């Protein structure tokens, strides 16, 4: 495994690790870790560092949805161009070209269900190439960004045995 891959593995688990900690975990020296991180950032492999937030525990209203998007391409317009138009909206947290029954999966967030539905109907659906949208509201998040959210309401029902 390359030095950069080892550094990436540690960063994706915890991007707040110090270079000394990453060096200890990978067996590299600190200078090599710093060089690998600088190279990864410079080449656009690492785009940024974000906190994984359990919004339910943060006590703020935040609604997330997965929006299926079907598109119809023409000779002048490709997936990349449509993706560029959709990805520019701040409400779109992630956008994926997918296989299956629809073309794109967009992860969208807003302060309320009305915000999300208004965004989809007023900003996304009117894009000429989009032929259909289906919005799935996220009811509960158990894992996000590779981090499992634990300690939800514990099931304190008593087990029944014969």
PDB file of C-alpha atoms in Angstrom:
ATOM      1  CA  UNK A   1       0.000   0.000   0.000  1.00  0.00           C
ATOM      2  CA  UNK A   2       1.339   3.451  -0.875  1.00  0.00           C
ATOM      3  CA  UNK A   3       2.215   6.044   1.760  1.00  0.00           C
ATOM      4  CA  UNK A   4      -0.565   8.322   0.500  1.00  0.00           C
ATOM      5  CA  UNK A   5      -3.138   5.523   0.713  1.00  0.00           C
ATOM      6  CA  UNK A   6      -2.142   4.789   4.304  1.00  0.00           C
ATOM      7  CA  UNK A   7      -2.481   8.481   5.185  1.00  0.00           C
ATOM      8  CA  UNK A   8      -5.886   8.614   3.428  1.00  0.00           C
ATOM      9  CA  UNK A   9      -7.096   5.609   5.423  1.00  0.00           C
ATOM     10  CA  UNK A  10      -6.267   7.391   8.688  1.00  0.00           C
ATOM     11  CA  UNK A  11      -7.721  10.744   7.549  1.00  0.00           C
ATOM     12  CA  UNK A  12     -11.024   9.189   6.488  1.00  0.00           C
ATOM     13  CA  UNK A  13     -11.351   7.639   9.929  1.00  0.00           C
ATOM     14  CA  UNK A  14     -10.417  10.808  11.843  1.00  0.00           C
ATOM     15  CA  UNK A  15      -9.280  13.913   9.968  1.00  0.00           C
ATOM     16  CA  UNK A  16      -8.285  15.588  13.244  1.00  0.00           C
ATOM     17  CA  UNK A  17      -5.385  13.228  13.882  1.00  0.00           C
ATOM     18  CA  UNK A  18      -2.083  15.055  14.268  1.00  0.00           C
ATOM     19  CA  UNK A  19       0.717  14.314  11.840  1.00  0.00           C
ATOM     20  CA  UNK A  20       2.562  12.668  14.749  1.00  0.00           C
ATOM     21  CA  UNK A  21      -0.401  10.337  15.384  1.00  0.00           C
ATOM     22  CA  UNK A  22      -0.730   9.530  11.672  1.00  0.00           C
ATOM     23  CA  UNK A  23       2.997   8.807  11.531  1.00  0.00           C
ATOM     24  CA  UNK A  24       2.719   6.449  14.509  1.00  0.00           C
ATOM     25  CA  UNK A  25      -0.258   4.621  12.962  1.00  0.00           C
ATOM     26  CA  UNK A  26       1.316   4.246   9.512  1.00  0.00           C
ATOM     27  CA  UNK A  27       4.968   3.735  10.415  1.00  0.00           C
ATOM     28  CA  UNK A  28       5.939   6.782   8.342  1.00  0.00           C
ATOM     29  CA  UNK A  29       7.945   9.700   9.671  1.00  0.00           C
ATOM     30  CA  UNK A  30       6.156  13.016  10.288  1.00  0.00           C
ATOM     31  CA  UNK A  31       7.808  14.727   7.306  1.00  0.00           C
ATOM     32  CA  UNK A  32       6.535  11.989   4.985  1.00  0.00           C
ATOM     33  CA  UNK A  33       3.013  12.364   6.426  1.00  0.00           C
ATOM     34  CA  UNK A  34       3.074  16.151   5.966  1.00  0.00           C
ATOM     35  CA  UNK A  35       4.372  15.724   2.416  1.00  0.00           C
ATOM     36  CA  UNK A  36       1.683  13.142   1.601  1.00  0.00           C
ATOM     37  CA  UNK A  37      -1.111  15.367   2.954  1.00  0.00           C
ATOM     38  CA  UNK A  38       0.214  18.417   1.077  1.00  0.00           C
ATOM     39  CA  UNK A  39       0.413  16.393  -2.142  1.00  0.00           C
ATOM     40  CA  UNK A  40      -3.104  14.987  -1.689  1.00  0.00           C
ATOM     41  CA  UNK A  41      -4.516  18.483  -1.115  1.00  0.00           C
ATOM     42  CA  UNK A  42      -2.556  20.058  -3.982  1.00  0.00           C
ATOM     43  CA  UNK A  43      -3.704  17.381  -6.456  1.00  0.00           C
ATOM     44  CA  UNK A  44      -7.342  17.690  -5.378  1.00  0.00           C
ATOM     45  CA  UNK A  45      -7.536  14.199  -3.919  1.00  0.00           C
ATOM     46  CA  UNK A  46      -8.494  15.672  -0.530  1.00  0.00           C
ATOM     47  CA  UNK A  47     -11.070  18.411  -1.029  1.00  0.00           C
ATOM     48  CA  UNK A  48     -11.633  19.415   2.567  1.00  0.00           C
ATOM     49  CA  UNK A  49     -12.235  18.298   6.121  1.00  0.00           C
ATOM     50  CA  UNK A  50     -15.711  18.202   7.660  1.00  0.00           C
ATOM     51  CA  UNK A  51     -17.320  17.311  10.932  1.00  0.00           C
ATOM     52  CA  UNK A  52     -19.874  14.499  10.909  1.00  0.00           C
ATOM     53  CA  UNK A  53     -22.818  15.965  12.824  1.00  0.00           C
ATOM     54  CA  UNK A  54     -25.667  14.098  14.489  1.00  0.00           C
ATOM     55  CA  UNK A  55     -28.266  16.786  13.777  1.00  0.00           C
ATOM     56  CA  UNK A  56     -30.857  15.113  16.005  1.00  0.00           C
ATOM     57  CA  UNK A  57     -28.570  15.625  18.991  1.00  0.00           C
ATOM     58  CA  UNK A  58     -27.525  19.125  17.916  1.00  0.00           C
ATOM     59  CA  UNK A  59     -31.017  20.331  18.759  1.00  0.00           C
ATOM     60  CA  UNK A  60     -31.465  22.243  15.509  1.00  0.00           C
ATOM     61  CA  UNK A  61     -34.166  21.732  12.954  1.00  0.00           C
ATOM     62  CA  UNK A  62     -32.688  20.174   9.878  1.00  0.00           C
ATOM     63  CA  UNK A  63     -34.412  18.049   7.305  1.00  0.00           C
ATOM     64  CA  UNK A  64     -32.528  15.825   4.895  1.00  0.00           C
ATOM     65  CA  UNK A  65     -33.832  14.051   1.835  1.00  0.00           C
ATOM     66  CA  UNK A  66     -32.603  11.777  -0.905  1.00  0.00           C
ATOM     67  CA  UNK A  67     -33.982  12.982  -4.228  1.00  0.00           C
ATOM     68  CA  UNK A  68     -34.109  10.669  -7.235  1.00  0.00           C
ATOM     69  CA  UNK A  69     -33.711  12.556 -10.508  1.00  0.00           C
ATOM     70  CA  UNK A  70     -34.469  11.241 -13.969  1.00  0.00           C
ATOM     71  CA  UNK A  71     -33.085  13.170 -16.915  1.00  0.00           C
ATOM     72  CA  UNK A  72     -33.401  13.128 -20.662  1.00  0.00           C
ATOM     73  CA  UNK A  73     -30.201  13.907 -22.509  1.00  0.00           C
ATOM     74  CA  UNK A  74     -29.978  15.575 -25.891  1.00  0.00           C
ATOM     75  CA  UNK A  75     -27.087  15.917 -28.328  1.00  0.00           C
ATOM     76  CA  UNK A  76     -25.793  19.104 -26.704  1.00  0.00           C
ATOM     77  CA  UNK A  77     -26.231  18.208 -23.045  1.00  0.00           C
ATOM     78  CA  UNK A  78     -24.504  15.454 -21.072  1.00  0.00           C
ATOM     79  CA  UNK A  79     -24.637  14.226 -17.488  1.00  0.00           C
ATOM     80  CA  UNK A  80     -21.673  16.406 -16.506  1.00  0.00           C
ATOM     81  CA  UNK A  81     -23.459  19.615 -17.548  1.00  0.00           C
ATOM     82  CA  UNK A  82     -26.646  18.688 -15.707  1.00  0.00           C
ATOM     83  CA  UNK A  83     -24.622  17.705 -12.632  1.00  0.00           C
ATOM     84  CA  UNK A  84     -22.831  21.080 -12.710  1.00  0.00           C
ATOM     85  CA  UNK A  85     -26.174  22.919 -12.653  1.00  0.00           C
ATOM     86  CA  UNK A  86     -27.561  20.838  -9.790  1.00  0.00           C
ATOM     87  CA  UNK A  87     -24.375  20.771  -7.681  1.00  0.00           C
ATOM     88  CA  UNK A  88     -24.130  24.580  -7.594  1.00  0.00           C
ATOM     89  CA  UNK A  89     -27.078  24.835  -5.185  1.00  0.00           C
ATOM     90  CA  UNK A  90     -26.025  25.077  -1.514  1.00  0.00           C
ATOM     91  CA  UNK A  91     -28.958  22.856  -0.485  1.00  0.00           C
ATOM     92  CA  UNK A  92     -27.409  19.976  -2.439  1.00  0.00           C
ATOM     93  CA  UNK A  93     -24.967  18.287  -0.062  1.00  0.00           C
ATOM     94  CA  UNK A  94     -24.056  15.416  -2.378  1.00  0.00           C
ATOM     95  CA  UNK A  95     -24.844  14.408  -5.939  1.00  0.00           C
ATOM     96  CA  UNK A  96     -24.222  11.018  -7.516  1.00  0.00           C
ATOM     97  CA  UNK A  97     -24.739   9.620 -11.011  1.00  0.00           C
ATOM     98  CA  UNK A  98     -26.184   6.172 -10.329  1.00  0.00           C
ATOM     99  CA  UNK A  99     -27.232   3.031 -12.138  1.00  0.00           C
ATOM    100  CA  UNK A 100     -30.755   1.686 -11.897  1.00  0.00           C
ATOM    101  CA  UNK A 101     -34.207   3.209 -12.230  1.00  0.00           C
ATOM    102  CA  UNK A 102     -33.082   6.840 -12.029  1.00  0.00           C
ATOM    103  CA  UNK A 103     -30.056   8.828 -13.142  1.00  0.00           C
ATOM    104  CA  UNK A 104     -28.971  10.996 -10.194  1.00  0.00           C
ATOM    105  CA  UNK A 105     -29.282  10.692  -6.417  1.00  0.00           C
ATOM    106  CA  UNK A 106     -29.110  14.076  -4.701  1.00  0.00           C
ATOM    107  CA  UNK A 107     -28.738  14.501  -0.949  1.00  0.00           C
ATOM    108  CA  UNK A 108     -30.576  17.699  -0.048  1.00  0.00           C
ATOM    109  CA  UNK A 109     -30.919  19.538   3.277  1.00  0.00           C
ATOM    110  CA  UNK A 110     -33.102  22.366   4.539  1.00  0.00           C
ATOM    111  CA  UNK A 111     -34.644  23.779   7.694  1.00  0.00           C
ATOM    112  CA  UNK A 112     -38.027  22.152   7.072  1.00  0.00           C
ATOM    113  CA  UNK A 113     -39.848  19.764   4.772  1.00  0.00           C
ATOM    114  CA  UNK A 114     -41.330  22.839   3.085  1.00  0.00           C
ATOM    115  CA  UNK A 115     -37.835  24.201   2.412  1.00  0.00           C
ATOM    116  CA  UNK A 116     -36.730  20.930   0.833  1.00  0.00           C
ATOM    117  CA  UNK A 117     -39.895  20.436  -1.226  1.00  0.00           C
ATOM    118  CA  UNK A 118     -39.841  24.085  -2.315  1.00  0.00           C
ATOM    119  CA  UNK A 119     -36.215  23.776  -3.371  1.00  0.00           C
ATOM    120  CA  UNK A 120     -36.914  20.630  -5.394  1.00  0.00           C
ATOM    121  CA  UNK A 121     -40.050  22.008  -7.056  1.00  0.00           C
ATOM    122  CA  UNK A 122     -38.779  25.553  -7.690  1.00  0.00           C
ATOM    123  CA  UNK A 123     -35.084  25.038  -8.410  1.00  0.00           C
ATOM    124  CA  UNK A 124     -34.439  21.457  -9.505  1.00  0.00           C
ATOM    125  CA  UNK A 125     -37.595  20.261 -11.271  1.00  0.00           C
ATOM    126  CA  UNK A 126     -37.666  23.230 -13.701  1.00  0.00           C
ATOM    127  CA  UNK A 127     -34.255  22.279 -15.158  1.00  0.00           C
ATOM    128  CA  UNK A 128     -35.302  21.376 -18.716  1.00  0.00           C
ATOM    129  CA  UNK A 129     -33.542  17.991 -18.858  1.00  0.00           C
ATOM    130  CA  UNK A 130     -35.092  16.750 -15.609  1.00  0.00           C
ATOM    131  CA  UNK A 131     -38.129  14.616 -16.378  1.00  0.00           C
ATOM    132  CA  UNK A 132     -39.016  13.331 -12.899  1.00  0.00           C
ATOM    133  CA  UNK A 133     -38.128  13.814  -9.238  1.00  0.00           C
ATOM    134  CA  UNK A 134     -38.939  11.552  -6.306  1.00  0.00           C
ATOM    135  CA  UNK A 135     -38.155  12.845  -2.814  1.00  0.00           C
ATOM    136  CA  UNK A 136     -37.470  10.497   0.102  1.00  0.00           C
ATOM    137  CA  UNK A 137     -37.258  12.276   3.463  1.00  0.00           C
ATOM    138  CA  UNK A 138     -34.703  10.883   5.909  1.00  0.00           C
ATOM    139  CA  UNK A 139     -36.531   9.833   9.051  1.00  0.00           C
ATOM    140  CA  UNK A 140     -33.544   8.669  11.111  1.00  0.00           C
ATOM    141  CA  UNK A 141     -29.793   8.539  10.515  1.00  0.00           C
ATOM    142  CA  UNK A 142     -27.883   5.583  11.914  1.00  0.00           C
ATOM    143  CA  UNK A 143     -24.577   6.102  10.098  1.00  0.00           C
ATOM    144  CA  UNK A 144     -23.176   9.048   8.168  1.00  0.00           C
ATOM    145  CA  UNK A 145     -19.739   9.790   6.750  1.00  0.00           C
ATOM    146  CA  UNK A 146     -18.585   6.368   7.932  1.00  0.00           C
ATOM    147  CA  UNK A 147     -19.511   7.207  11.530  1.00  0.00           C
ATOM    148  CA  UNK A 148     -22.158   5.152  13.320  1.00  0.00           C
ATOM    149  CA  UNK A 149     -24.495   7.111  15.548  1.00  0.00           C
ATOM    150  CA  UNK A 150     -25.042   5.061  18.675  1.00  0.00           C
ATOM    151  CA  UNK A 151     -26.854   5.430  21.959  1.00  0.00           C
ATOM    152  CA  UNK A 152     -30.234   6.118  20.402  1.00  0.00           C
ATOM    153  CA  UNK A 153     -33.248   5.536  22.586  1.00  0.00           C
ATOM    154  CA  UNK A 154     -32.393   2.215  24.093  1.00  0.00           C
ATOM    155  CA  UNK A 155     -35.035  -0.456  23.792  1.00  0.00           C
ATOM    156  CA  UNK A 156     -35.935  -1.012  27.416  1.00  0.00           C
ATOM    157  CA  UNK A 157     -38.644  -3.574  26.760  1.00  0.00           C
ATOM    158  CA  UNK A 158     -38.319  -6.685  28.858  1.00  0.00           C
ATOM    159  CA  UNK A 159     -37.692  -9.894  26.997  1.00  0.00           C
ATOM    160  CA  UNK A 160     -40.375 -12.495  27.392  1.00  0.00           C
ATOM    161  CA  UNK A 161     -39.312 -16.058  27.859  1.00  0.00           C
ATOM    162  CA  UNK A 162     -41.539 -19.146  28.171  1.00  0.00           C
TER     163      UNK A 162
END
